[in-house]
Amino acid sequence: MPFIITFVVFFAYSIVSMVIMSFQKVAGPNTIFVGLENYKILKNAVFIKSLKNSIFYTIVTCLLMIPIPMVLAAMLNSKHMRAKGTFRSILFVPALTSVVVAGVVFRLMFGELEGSFMNQVVGLFGIDPIVWLRTPGTVWCTLFFLCLWRWTGVNMMYYLSGLQQIPADLYESASIDGATSMEQLRYITIPLLKPTTIYVLTISIFGGMAMFSESYMLFNGNKSPNNVATTLVGMLYRMGFEQSQLGIASAIGVTFLLIVLAVNIVQLWINGTIGSKKGE
C-alpha cells in the first residue's frame, strides 16, 4: 500500500499533470486549452538540434562507457594487478564529486586563456591555445571527457562485481583445454557479463538522454554557443524555468518520455525480455 500511494502521488500524478498541461497555455493561475499548439515546438530548429545533440551524446557515451570500464575491471580483477584498492578508489572517487564542482573545475581546465590547464598541455606539443568551449568539436570533447571522468569508476564497479561472480573453474578448465586469453575473453567473460552489460547500457542510455547538469554547469548556466551542447532536458529547463512557458515545456517532457519509453521497449525486445515465448 505505501508503494502504491508513493507511486500515485510522485509518479502517476506528475505524468498525468504533465500530459494535461502540454495541451494548455499556463499564465499564472489561469490556463487556456490550446490543443496541439504547444507541440508545434517539435518543428522548431532548436528542438531538432537539441534532440540530435541528445542522441549523439547518448551514442558516443555508450560506446565509451561500456568497453573502457570493462577493460579496467578486467585489469583490477587480474591476479597480477597490485594496489587494487588504491586504483579502485582513484577511479571511483570522481563519481562522488558534485556536478557543480565538476563543472566549475572543467570550466577552468578548459578555459580560453593560454594559461588554462588544457592549453598548457597542448602547448607542450606546439599547438596554439584552443577556445575549447566555443566550437562544436572541442565542446563535445570536453563533455565526453567530463562524462568519462565522472562515470567510468561507477560502470567499472558494476563490471568488477560481474567478473567476480564468474567461477574461476571455467577459466582453469579453458586453460587446460588450451584456450588463449582472447578466447577466454570471447567465449567466457563477455557472454557471462551480458546481464551486467545490459544494465550498464540501460543506465547509460537513460543518463545520456537526460544529460543536462554537466552542460549547464560547464557553461555556467548560460546557453552554449549556437546551442552546440543544448539537449532536450536543457531546452525543457529553458522553456519551463527561464521563459515560464510551462505548456511548451510539458510538451517537450511528454515527447522526451515517449522517446525514452520507445528506446526501452526496443532494448527489451532485442534482449529477449519481451516478445519471446515461454519455454524458449
PDB file of C-alpha atoms in Angstrom:
ATOM      1  CA  MET A   1       0.000   0.000   0.000  1.00  0.00           C
ATOM      2  CA  PRO A   2       2.740   2.564   0.808  1.00  0.00           C
ATOM      3  CA  PHE A   3       4.339   1.836  -2.566  1.00  0.00           C
ATOM      4  CA  ILE A   4       1.034   2.381  -4.392  1.00  0.00           C
ATOM      5  CA  ILE A   5       0.459   5.688  -2.610  1.00  0.00           C
ATOM      6  CA  THR A   6       4.013   6.831  -3.343  1.00  0.00           C
ATOM      7  CA  PHE A   7       3.710   5.782  -6.998  1.00  0.00           C
ATOM      8  CA  VAL A   8       0.391   7.583  -7.477  1.00  0.00           C
ATOM      9  CA  VAL A   9       1.480  10.794  -5.728  1.00  0.00           C
ATOM     10  CA  PHE A  10       5.004  11.199  -7.049  1.00  0.00           C
ATOM     11  CA  PHE A  11       4.901   9.438 -10.422  1.00  0.00           C
ATOM     12  CA  ALA A  12       1.485   8.837 -11.942  1.00  0.00           C
ATOM     13  CA  TYR A  13       0.058  12.190 -10.834  1.00  0.00           C
ATOM     14  CA  SER A  14       3.090  14.040 -12.190  1.00  0.00           C
ATOM     15  CA  ILE A  15       2.880  12.346 -15.580  1.00  0.00           C
ATOM     16  CA  VAL A  16      -0.863  12.918 -15.916  1.00  0.00           C
ATOM     17  CA  SER A  17      -0.447  16.570 -14.921  1.00  0.00           C
ATOM     18  CA  MET A  18       2.363  16.992 -17.448  1.00  0.00           C
ATOM     19  CA  VAL A  19       0.288  15.467 -20.250  1.00  0.00           C
ATOM     20  CA  ILE A  20      -2.694  17.704 -19.425  1.00  0.00           C
ATOM     21  CA  MET A  21      -0.507  20.796 -19.172  1.00  0.00           C
ATOM     22  CA  SER A  22       1.040  20.042 -22.576  1.00  0.00           C
ATOM     23  CA  PHE A  23      -2.352  20.919 -24.110  1.00  0.00           C
ATOM     24  CA  GLN A  24      -2.683  24.146 -22.177  1.00  0.00           C
ATOM     25  CA  LYS A  25      -1.268  27.632 -22.106  1.00  0.00           C
ATOM     26  CA  VAL A  26      -0.414  28.368 -18.498  1.00  0.00           C
ATOM     27  CA  ALA A  27      -0.492  32.017 -17.465  1.00  0.00           C
ATOM     28  CA  GLY A  28      -0.229  32.250 -13.709  1.00  0.00           C
ATOM     29  CA  PRO A  29      -3.321  30.730 -12.083  1.00  0.00           C
ATOM     30  CA  ASN A  30      -5.173  30.775 -15.410  1.00  0.00           C
ATOM     31  CA  THR A  31      -4.969  28.024 -18.014  1.00  0.00           C
ATOM     32  CA  ILE A  32      -6.254  28.032 -21.578  1.00  0.00           C
ATOM     33  CA  PHE A  33      -6.768  24.867 -23.610  1.00  0.00           C
ATOM     34  CA  VAL A  34      -4.786  25.238 -26.847  1.00  0.00           C
ATOM     35  CA  GLY A  35      -4.894  21.691 -28.212  1.00  0.00           C
ATOM     36  CA  LEU A  36      -1.755  20.703 -30.113  1.00  0.00           C
ATOM     37  CA  GLU A  37      -0.444  24.259 -30.294  1.00  0.00           C
ATOM     38  CA  ASN A  38       2.387  23.545 -27.846  1.00  0.00           C
ATOM     39  CA  TYR A  39       3.526  20.566 -29.892  1.00  0.00           C
ATOM     40  CA  LYS A  40       4.483  22.862 -32.759  1.00  0.00           C
ATOM     41  CA  ILE A  41       7.755  23.167 -30.844  1.00  0.00           C
ATOM     42  CA  LEU A  42       8.643  19.777 -32.345  1.00  0.00           C
ATOM     43  CA  LYS A  43       9.202  21.554 -35.675  1.00  0.00           C
ATOM     44  CA  ASN A  44      11.416  24.189 -34.071  1.00  0.00           C
ATOM     45  CA  ALA A  45      15.023  24.193 -35.298  1.00  0.00           C
ATOM     46  CA  VAL A  46      16.409  24.448 -31.760  1.00  0.00           C
ATOM     47  CA  PHE A  47      14.303  21.478 -30.624  1.00  0.00           C
ATOM     48  CA  ILE A  48      15.506  19.370 -33.545  1.00  0.00           C
ATOM     49  CA  LYS A  49      19.106  20.305 -32.814  1.00  0.00           C
ATOM     50  CA  SER A  50      18.602  19.525 -29.122  1.00  0.00           C
ATOM     51  CA  LEU A  51      17.201  16.114 -29.999  1.00  0.00           C
ATOM     52  CA  LYS A  52      20.154  15.399 -32.295  1.00  0.00           C
ATOM     53  CA  ASN A  53      22.560  16.526 -29.576  1.00  0.00           C
ATOM     54  CA  SER A  54      20.947  14.220 -27.005  1.00  0.00           C
ATOM     55  CA  ILE A  55      21.054  11.247 -29.373  1.00  0.00           C
ATOM     56  CA  PHE A  56      24.656  11.958 -30.391  1.00  0.00           C
ATOM     57  CA  TYR A  57      25.775  12.321 -26.776  1.00  0.00           C
ATOM     58  CA  THR A  58      23.988   9.098 -25.804  1.00  0.00           C
ATOM     59  CA  ILE A  59      25.505   7.044 -28.633  1.00  0.00           C
ATOM     60  CA  VAL A  60      29.072   8.215 -28.048  1.00  0.00           C
ATOM     61  CA  THR A  61      28.920   7.852 -24.270  1.00  0.00           C
ATOM     62  CA  CYS A  62      27.534   4.320 -24.621  1.00  0.00           C
ATOM     63  CA  LEU A  63      30.408   3.439 -26.966  1.00  0.00           C
ATOM     64  CA  LEU A  64      32.854   4.812 -24.389  1.00  0.00           C
ATOM     65  CA  MET A  65      31.230   3.777 -21.127  1.00  0.00           C
ATOM     66  CA  ILE A  66      30.979   0.049 -21.860  1.00  0.00           C
ATOM     67  CA  PRO A  67      34.372  -1.143 -23.221  1.00  0.00           C
ATOM     68  CA  ILE A  68      36.602   1.158 -21.156  1.00  0.00           C
ATOM     69  CA  PRO A  69      35.113   0.252 -17.743  1.00  0.00           C
ATOM     70  CA  MET A  70      35.058  -3.422 -18.770  1.00  0.00           C
ATOM     71  CA  VAL A  71      38.787  -3.381 -19.570  1.00  0.00           C
ATOM     72  CA  LEU A  72      39.604  -1.534 -16.342  1.00  0.00           C
ATOM     73  CA  ALA A  73      37.524  -4.023 -14.346  1.00  0.00           C
ATOM     74  CA  ALA A  74      39.342  -6.927 -16.000  1.00  0.00           C
ATOM     75  CA  MET A  75      42.665  -5.345 -15.055  1.00  0.00           C
ATOM     76  CA  LEU A  76      41.578  -4.880 -11.428  1.00  0.00           C
ATOM     77  CA  ASN A  77      40.297  -8.453 -11.343  1.00  0.00           C
ATOM     78  CA  SER A  78      43.627  -9.810 -12.562  1.00  0.00           C
ATOM     79  CA  LYS A  79      45.811 -11.739 -10.124  1.00  0.00           C
ATOM     80  CA  HIS A  80      48.841  -9.800 -11.346  1.00  0.00           C
ATOM     81  CA  MET A  81      47.391  -6.378 -10.506  1.00  0.00           C
ATOM     82  CA  ARG A  82      48.850  -4.689  -7.441  1.00  0.00           C
ATOM     83  CA  ALA A  83      47.388  -1.928  -5.265  1.00  0.00           C
ATOM     84  CA  LYS A  84      43.877  -2.791  -6.445  1.00  0.00           C
ATOM     85  CA  GLY A  85      42.208  -0.874  -3.648  1.00  0.00           C
ATOM     86  CA  THR A  86      44.135   2.288  -4.461  1.00  0.00           C
ATOM     87  CA  PHE A  87      43.287   2.222  -8.165  1.00  0.00           C
ATOM     88  CA  ARG A  88      39.669   1.342  -7.405  1.00  0.00           C
ATOM     89  CA  SER A  89      39.373   4.349  -5.117  1.00  0.00           C
ATOM     90  CA  ILE A  90      41.081   6.697  -7.589  1.00  0.00           C
ATOM     91  CA  LEU A  91      38.683   5.682 -10.364  1.00  0.00           C
ATOM     92  CA  PHE A  92      35.549   5.742  -8.204  1.00  0.00           C
ATOM     93  CA  VAL A  93      36.070   8.990  -6.263  1.00  0.00           C
ATOM     94  CA  PRO A  94      35.033  11.284  -9.195  1.00  0.00           C
ATOM     95  CA  ALA A  95      31.529   9.780  -9.053  1.00  0.00           C
ATOM     96  CA  LEU A  96      31.189  11.169  -5.530  1.00  0.00           C
ATOM     97  CA  THR A  97      32.029  14.666  -6.723  1.00  0.00           C
ATOM     98  CA  SER A  98      29.176  17.147  -7.061  1.00  0.00           C
ATOM     99  CA  VAL A  99      28.325  18.020 -10.660  1.00  0.00           C
ATOM    100  CA  VAL A 100      28.564  21.676  -9.629  1.00  0.00           C
ATOM    101  CA  VAL A 101      32.165  21.223  -8.517  1.00  0.00           C
ATOM    102  CA  ALA A 102      32.982  19.104 -11.567  1.00  0.00           C
ATOM    103  CA  GLY A 103      31.505  21.715 -13.907  1.00  0.00           C
ATOM    104  CA  VAL A 104      33.480  24.553 -12.331  1.00  0.00           C
ATOM    105  CA  VAL A 105      36.738  22.575 -12.365  1.00  0.00           C
ATOM    106  CA  PHE A 106      36.344  21.555 -16.002  1.00  0.00           C
ATOM    107  CA  ARG A 107      35.338  25.080 -17.000  1.00  0.00           C
ATOM    108  CA  LEU A 108      38.637  26.300 -15.558  1.00  0.00           C
ATOM    109  CA  MET A 109      40.640  23.410 -17.014  1.00  0.00           C
ATOM    110  CA  PHE A 110      39.249  24.018 -20.498  1.00  0.00           C
ATOM    111  CA  GLY A 111      39.311  27.799 -20.262  1.00  0.00           C
ATOM    112  CA  GLU A 112      40.049  30.091 -23.182  1.00  0.00           C
ATOM    113  CA  LEU A 113      43.153  31.666 -21.649  1.00  0.00           C
ATOM    114  CA  GLU A 114      46.580  30.500 -22.670  1.00  0.00           C
ATOM    115  CA  GLY A 115      47.332  29.638 -19.052  1.00  0.00           C
ATOM    116  CA  SER A 116      44.443  27.167 -18.681  1.00  0.00           C
ATOM    117  CA  PHE A 117      45.461  23.598 -17.897  1.00  0.00           C
ATOM    118  CA  MET A 118      44.462  22.018 -21.218  1.00  0.00           C
ATOM    119  CA  ASN A 119      46.031  24.815 -23.263  1.00  0.00           C
ATOM    120  CA  GLN A 120      49.255  24.299 -21.359  1.00  0.00           C
ATOM    121  CA  VAL A 121      49.071  20.590 -22.159  1.00  0.00           C
ATOM    122  CA  VAL A 122      48.507  21.097 -25.898  1.00  0.00           C
ATOM    123  CA  GLY A 123      51.165  23.815 -25.830  1.00  0.00           C
ATOM    124  CA  LEU A 124      53.731  21.145 -24.972  1.00  0.00           C
ATOM    125  CA  PHE A 125      53.085  19.707 -28.435  1.00  0.00           C
ATOM    126  CA  GLY A 126      53.435  23.061 -30.166  1.00  0.00           C
ATOM    127  CA  ILE A 127      49.689  23.585 -30.593  1.00  0.00           C
ATOM    128  CA  ASP A 128      48.277  27.090 -30.275  1.00  0.00           C
ATOM    129  CA  PRO A 129      45.771  27.783 -27.455  1.00  0.00           C
ATOM    130  CA  ILE A 130      42.329  26.381 -28.213  1.00  0.00           C
ATOM    131  CA  VAL A 131      38.995  28.022 -27.455  1.00  0.00           C
ATOM    132  CA  TRP A 132      37.569  24.803 -26.043  1.00  0.00           C
ATOM    133  CA  LEU A 133      34.026  25.900 -25.229  1.00  0.00           C
ATOM    134  CA  ARG A 134      33.243  27.789 -28.433  1.00  0.00           C
ATOM    135  CA  THR A 135      33.435  25.268 -31.274  1.00  0.00           C
ATOM    136  CA  PRO A 136      31.351  22.066 -31.621  1.00  0.00           C
ATOM    137  CA  GLY A 137      34.246  19.602 -31.807  1.00  0.00           C
ATOM    138  CA  THR A 138      36.063  20.831 -28.719  1.00  0.00           C
ATOM    139  CA  VAL A 139      32.832  21.321 -26.755  1.00  0.00           C
ATOM    140  CA  TRP A 140      31.867  17.699 -27.323  1.00  0.00           C
ATOM    141  CA  CYS A 141      35.374  16.507 -26.449  1.00  0.00           C
ATOM    142  CA  THR A 142      35.092  18.383 -23.159  1.00  0.00           C
ATOM    143  CA  LEU A 143      31.672  16.897 -22.369  1.00  0.00           C
ATOM    144  CA  PHE A 144      32.799  13.360 -23.223  1.00  0.00           C
ATOM    145  CA  PHE A 145      35.918  13.774 -21.109  1.00  0.00           C
ATOM    146  CA  LEU A 146      33.781  15.011 -18.214  1.00  0.00           C
ATOM    147  CA  CYS A 147      31.458  12.025 -18.615  1.00  0.00           C
ATOM    148  CA  LEU A 148      34.382   9.580 -18.631  1.00  0.00           C
ATOM    149  CA  TRP A 149      35.939  11.216 -15.602  1.00  0.00           C
ATOM    150  CA  ARG A 150      32.747  11.075 -13.547  1.00  0.00           C
ATOM    151  CA  TRP A 151      31.184   7.742 -14.503  1.00  0.00           C
ATOM    152  CA  THR A 152      33.945   5.349 -15.587  1.00  0.00           C
ATOM    153  CA  GLY A 153      34.506   4.282 -11.983  1.00  0.00           C
ATOM    154  CA  VAL A 154      30.813   3.507 -11.441  1.00  0.00           C
ATOM    155  CA  ASN A 155      30.490   1.278 -14.508  1.00  0.00           C
ATOM    156  CA  MET A 156      33.840  -0.292 -13.674  1.00  0.00           C
ATOM    157  CA  MET A 157      32.477  -1.352 -10.270  1.00  0.00           C
ATOM    158  CA  TYR A 158      29.460  -2.967 -11.953  1.00  0.00           C
ATOM    159  CA  TYR A 159      31.723  -4.948 -14.260  1.00  0.00           C
ATOM    160  CA  LEU A 160      34.102  -5.828 -11.442  1.00  0.00           C
ATOM    161  CA  SER A 161      31.184  -7.224  -9.470  1.00  0.00           C
ATOM    162  CA  GLY A 162      30.098  -9.217 -12.527  1.00  0.00           C
ATOM    163  CA  LEU A 163      33.603 -10.589 -13.097  1.00  0.00           C
ATOM    164  CA  GLN A 164      33.876 -11.750  -9.512  1.00  0.00           C
ATOM    165  CA  GLN A 165      30.691 -13.790  -9.971  1.00  0.00           C
ATOM    166  CA  ILE A 166      32.256 -15.850 -12.783  1.00  0.00           C
ATOM    167  CA  PRO A 167      33.591 -19.170 -11.381  1.00  0.00           C
ATOM    168  CA  ALA A 168      37.380 -19.443 -11.620  1.00  0.00           C
ATOM    169  CA  ASP A 169      36.940 -23.111 -12.582  1.00  0.00           C
ATOM    170  CA  LEU A 170      35.733 -22.052 -16.018  1.00  0.00           C
ATOM    171  CA  TYR A 171      38.986 -20.247 -16.759  1.00  0.00           C
ATOM    172  CA  GLU A 172      41.071 -23.103 -15.346  1.00  0.00           C
ATOM    173  CA  SER A 173      39.235 -25.646 -17.496  1.00  0.00           C
ATOM    174  CA  ALA A 174      39.621 -23.435 -20.555  1.00  0.00           C
ATOM    175  CA  SER A 175      43.356 -23.058 -19.898  1.00  0.00           C
ATOM    176  CA  ILE A 176      43.757 -26.825 -19.608  1.00  0.00           C
ATOM    177  CA  ASP A 177      41.951 -27.213 -22.935  1.00  0.00           C
ATOM    178  CA  GLY A 178      44.443 -24.794 -24.499  1.00  0.00           C
ATOM    179  CA  ALA A 179      42.234 -21.711 -24.785  1.00  0.00           C
ATOM    180  CA  THR A 180      44.131 -18.455 -25.163  1.00  0.00           C
ATOM    181  CA  SER A 181      43.382 -15.330 -23.120  1.00  0.00           C
ATOM    182  CA  MET A 182      41.490 -13.800 -26.045  1.00  0.00           C
ATOM    183  CA  GLU A 183      39.424 -16.966 -26.492  1.00  0.00           C
ATOM    184  CA  GLN A 184      38.587 -16.969 -22.781  1.00  0.00           C
ATOM    185  CA  LEU A 185      37.536 -13.342 -23.079  1.00  0.00           C
ATOM    186  CA  ARG A 186      35.377 -14.054 -26.122  1.00  0.00           C
ATOM    187  CA  TYR A 187      33.711 -17.289 -25.042  1.00  0.00           C
ATOM    188  CA  ILE A 188      33.599 -16.954 -21.241  1.00  0.00           C
ATOM    189  CA  THR A 189      33.972 -13.405 -19.965  1.00  0.00           C
ATOM    190  CA  ILE A 190      31.898 -11.400 -22.445  1.00  0.00           C
ATOM    191  CA  PRO A 191      28.933 -13.863 -22.617  1.00  0.00           C
ATOM    192  CA  LEU A 192      28.733 -14.190 -18.820  1.00  0.00           C
ATOM    193  CA  LEU A 193      28.907 -10.415 -18.448  1.00  0.00           C
ATOM    194  CA  LYS A 194      25.843  -9.960 -20.664  1.00  0.00           C
ATOM    195  CA  PRO A 195      23.450  -9.151 -17.766  1.00  0.00           C
ATOM    196  CA  THR A 196      25.902  -6.561 -16.461  1.00  0.00           C
ATOM    197  CA  THR A 197      26.366  -5.092 -19.930  1.00  0.00           C
ATOM    198  CA  ILE A 198      22.600  -4.833 -20.423  1.00  0.00           C
ATOM    199  CA  TYR A 199      22.265  -2.975 -17.132  1.00  0.00           C
ATOM    200  CA  VAL A 200      25.185  -0.641 -17.883  1.00  0.00           C
ATOM    201  CA  LEU A 201      23.795   0.019 -21.366  1.00  0.00           C
ATOM    202  CA  THR A 202      20.370   0.810 -19.914  1.00  0.00           C
ATOM    203  CA  ILE A 203      21.604   3.333 -17.356  1.00  0.00           C
ATOM    204  CA  SER A 204      23.988   4.813 -19.944  1.00  0.00           C
ATOM    205  CA  ILE A 205      21.138   5.380 -22.410  1.00  0.00           C
ATOM    206  CA  PHE A 206      18.922   6.984 -19.788  1.00  0.00           C
ATOM    207  CA  GLY A 207      21.802   9.026 -18.411  1.00  0.00           C
ATOM    208  CA  GLY A 208      22.797  10.180 -21.887  1.00  0.00           C
ATOM    209  CA  MET A 209      19.309  11.198 -22.950  1.00  0.00           C
ATOM    210  CA  ALA A 210      18.754  13.012 -19.641  1.00  0.00           C
ATOM    211  CA  MET A 211      22.093  14.844 -19.696  1.00  0.00           C
ATOM    212  CA  PHE A 212      21.695  18.433 -18.571  1.00  0.00           C
ATOM    213  CA  SER A 213      23.628  19.277 -15.409  1.00  0.00           C
ATOM    214  CA  GLU A 214      27.053  18.760 -16.978  1.00  0.00           C
ATOM    215  CA  SER A 215      26.343  21.087 -19.896  1.00  0.00           C
ATOM    216  CA  TYR A 216      24.571  23.616 -17.670  1.00  0.00           C
ATOM    217  CA  MET A 217      27.459  23.885 -15.209  1.00  0.00           C
ATOM    218  CA  LEU A 218      30.145  23.761 -17.900  1.00  0.00           C
ATOM    219  CA  PHE A 219      28.700  26.921 -19.430  1.00  0.00           C
ATOM    220  CA  ASN A 220      27.955  28.487 -16.035  1.00  0.00           C
ATOM    221  CA  GLY A 221      24.194  28.403 -16.560  1.00  0.00           C
ATOM    222  CA  ASN A 222      24.389  30.140 -19.941  1.00  0.00           C
ATOM    223  CA  LYS A 223      23.390  28.829 -23.346  1.00  0.00           C
ATOM    224  CA  SER A 224      26.134  27.062 -25.256  1.00  0.00           C
ATOM    225  CA  PRO A 225      27.281  28.936 -28.406  1.00  0.00           C
ATOM    226  CA  ASN A 226      24.792  28.310 -31.226  1.00  0.00           C
ATOM    227  CA  ASN A 227      23.144  25.669 -28.991  1.00  0.00           C
ATOM    228  CA  VAL A 228      26.014  23.328 -29.780  1.00  0.00           C
ATOM    229  CA  ALA A 229      25.526  21.445 -26.487  1.00  0.00           C
ATOM    230  CA  THR A 230      21.841  22.107 -25.795  1.00  0.00           C
ATOM    231  CA  THR A 231      19.987  18.876 -25.029  1.00  0.00           C
ATOM    232  CA  LEU A 232      16.295  18.023 -24.744  1.00  0.00           C
ATOM    233  CA  VAL A 233      16.342  18.382 -20.972  1.00  0.00           C
ATOM    234  CA  GLY A 234      18.272  21.622 -21.323  1.00  0.00           C
ATOM    235  CA  MET A 235      15.649  23.026 -23.676  1.00  0.00           C
ATOM    236  CA  LEU A 236      12.885  21.840 -21.350  1.00  0.00           C
ATOM    237  CA  TYR A 237      14.550  23.687 -18.471  1.00  0.00           C
ATOM    238  CA  ARG A 238      14.971  26.838 -20.540  1.00  0.00           C
ATOM    239  CA  MET A 239      11.355  26.898 -21.721  1.00  0.00           C
ATOM    240  CA  GLY A 240       9.872  25.994 -18.338  1.00  0.00           C
ATOM    241  CA  PHE A 241      12.013  27.887 -15.847  1.00  0.00           C
ATOM    242  CA  GLU A 242      13.673  30.694 -17.785  1.00  0.00           C
ATOM    243  CA  GLN A 243      10.848  31.605 -20.167  1.00  0.00           C
ATOM    244  CA  SER A 244       7.935  30.367 -17.992  1.00  0.00           C
ATOM    245  CA  GLN A 245       6.315  28.608 -20.965  1.00  0.00           C
ATOM    246  CA  LEU A 246       5.141  25.637 -18.933  1.00  0.00           C
ATOM    247  CA  GLY A 247       2.836  24.300 -21.640  1.00  0.00           C
ATOM    248  CA  ILE A 248       5.636  24.067 -24.194  1.00  0.00           C
ATOM    249  CA  ALA A 249       7.983  22.629 -21.560  1.00  0.00           C
ATOM    250  CA  SER A 250       5.380  19.964 -20.778  1.00  0.00           C
ATOM    251  CA  ALA A 251       5.065  19.124 -24.478  1.00  0.00           C
ATOM    252  CA  ILE A 252       8.841  18.640 -24.623  1.00  0.00           C
ATOM    253  CA  GLY A 253       8.640  16.498 -21.478  1.00  0.00           C
ATOM    254  CA  VAL A 254       5.933  14.274 -22.967  1.00  0.00           C
ATOM    255  CA  THR A 255       7.962  13.879 -26.155  1.00  0.00           C
ATOM    256  CA  PHE A 256      11.059  13.028 -24.131  1.00  0.00           C
ATOM    257  CA  LEU A 257       9.101  10.438 -22.125  1.00  0.00           C
ATOM    258  CA  LEU A 258       7.782   8.772 -25.294  1.00  0.00           C
ATOM    259  CA  ILE A 259      11.268   8.643 -26.824  1.00  0.00           C
ATOM    260  CA  VAL A 260      12.760   7.033 -23.710  1.00  0.00           C
ATOM    261  CA  LEU A 261       9.890   4.534 -23.488  1.00  0.00           C
ATOM    262  CA  ALA A 262      10.329   3.616 -27.159  1.00  0.00           C
ATOM    263  CA  VAL A 263      14.072   3.103 -26.700  1.00  0.00           C
ATOM    264  CA  ASN A 264      13.444   0.993 -23.605  1.00  0.00           C
ATOM    265  CA  ILE A 265      10.888  -1.204 -25.380  1.00  0.00           C
ATOM    266  CA  VAL A 266      13.228  -1.744 -28.337  1.00  0.00           C
ATOM    267  CA  GLN A 267      16.064  -2.608 -25.973  1.00  0.00           C
ATOM    268  CA  LEU A 268      13.925  -5.103 -24.043  1.00  0.00           C
ATOM    269  CA  TRP A 269      12.786  -6.657 -27.328  1.00  0.00           C
ATOM    270  CA  ILE A 270      16.361  -7.016 -28.599  1.00  0.00           C
ATOM    271  CA  ASN A 271      17.434  -8.578 -25.289  1.00  0.00           C
ATOM    272  CA  GLY A 272      14.545 -11.042 -25.465  1.00  0.00           C
ATOM    273  CA  THR A 273      12.913  -9.757 -22.289  1.00  0.00           C
ATOM    274  CA  ILE A 274       9.669  -9.118 -24.155  1.00  0.00           C
ATOM    275  CA  GLY A 275       8.297 -10.769 -27.264  1.00  0.00           C
ATOM    276  CA  SER A 276       9.769 -14.211 -26.520  1.00  0.00           C
ATOM    277  CA  LYS A 277       7.553 -17.235 -25.996  1.00  0.00           C
ATOM    278  CA  LYS A 278       7.585 -19.122 -22.738  1.00  0.00           C
ATOM    279  CA  GLY A 279       9.833 -22.151 -22.749  1.00  0.00           C
ATOM    280  CA  GLU A 280      12.152 -20.793 -25.426  1.00  0.00           C
TER     281      GLU A 280
END
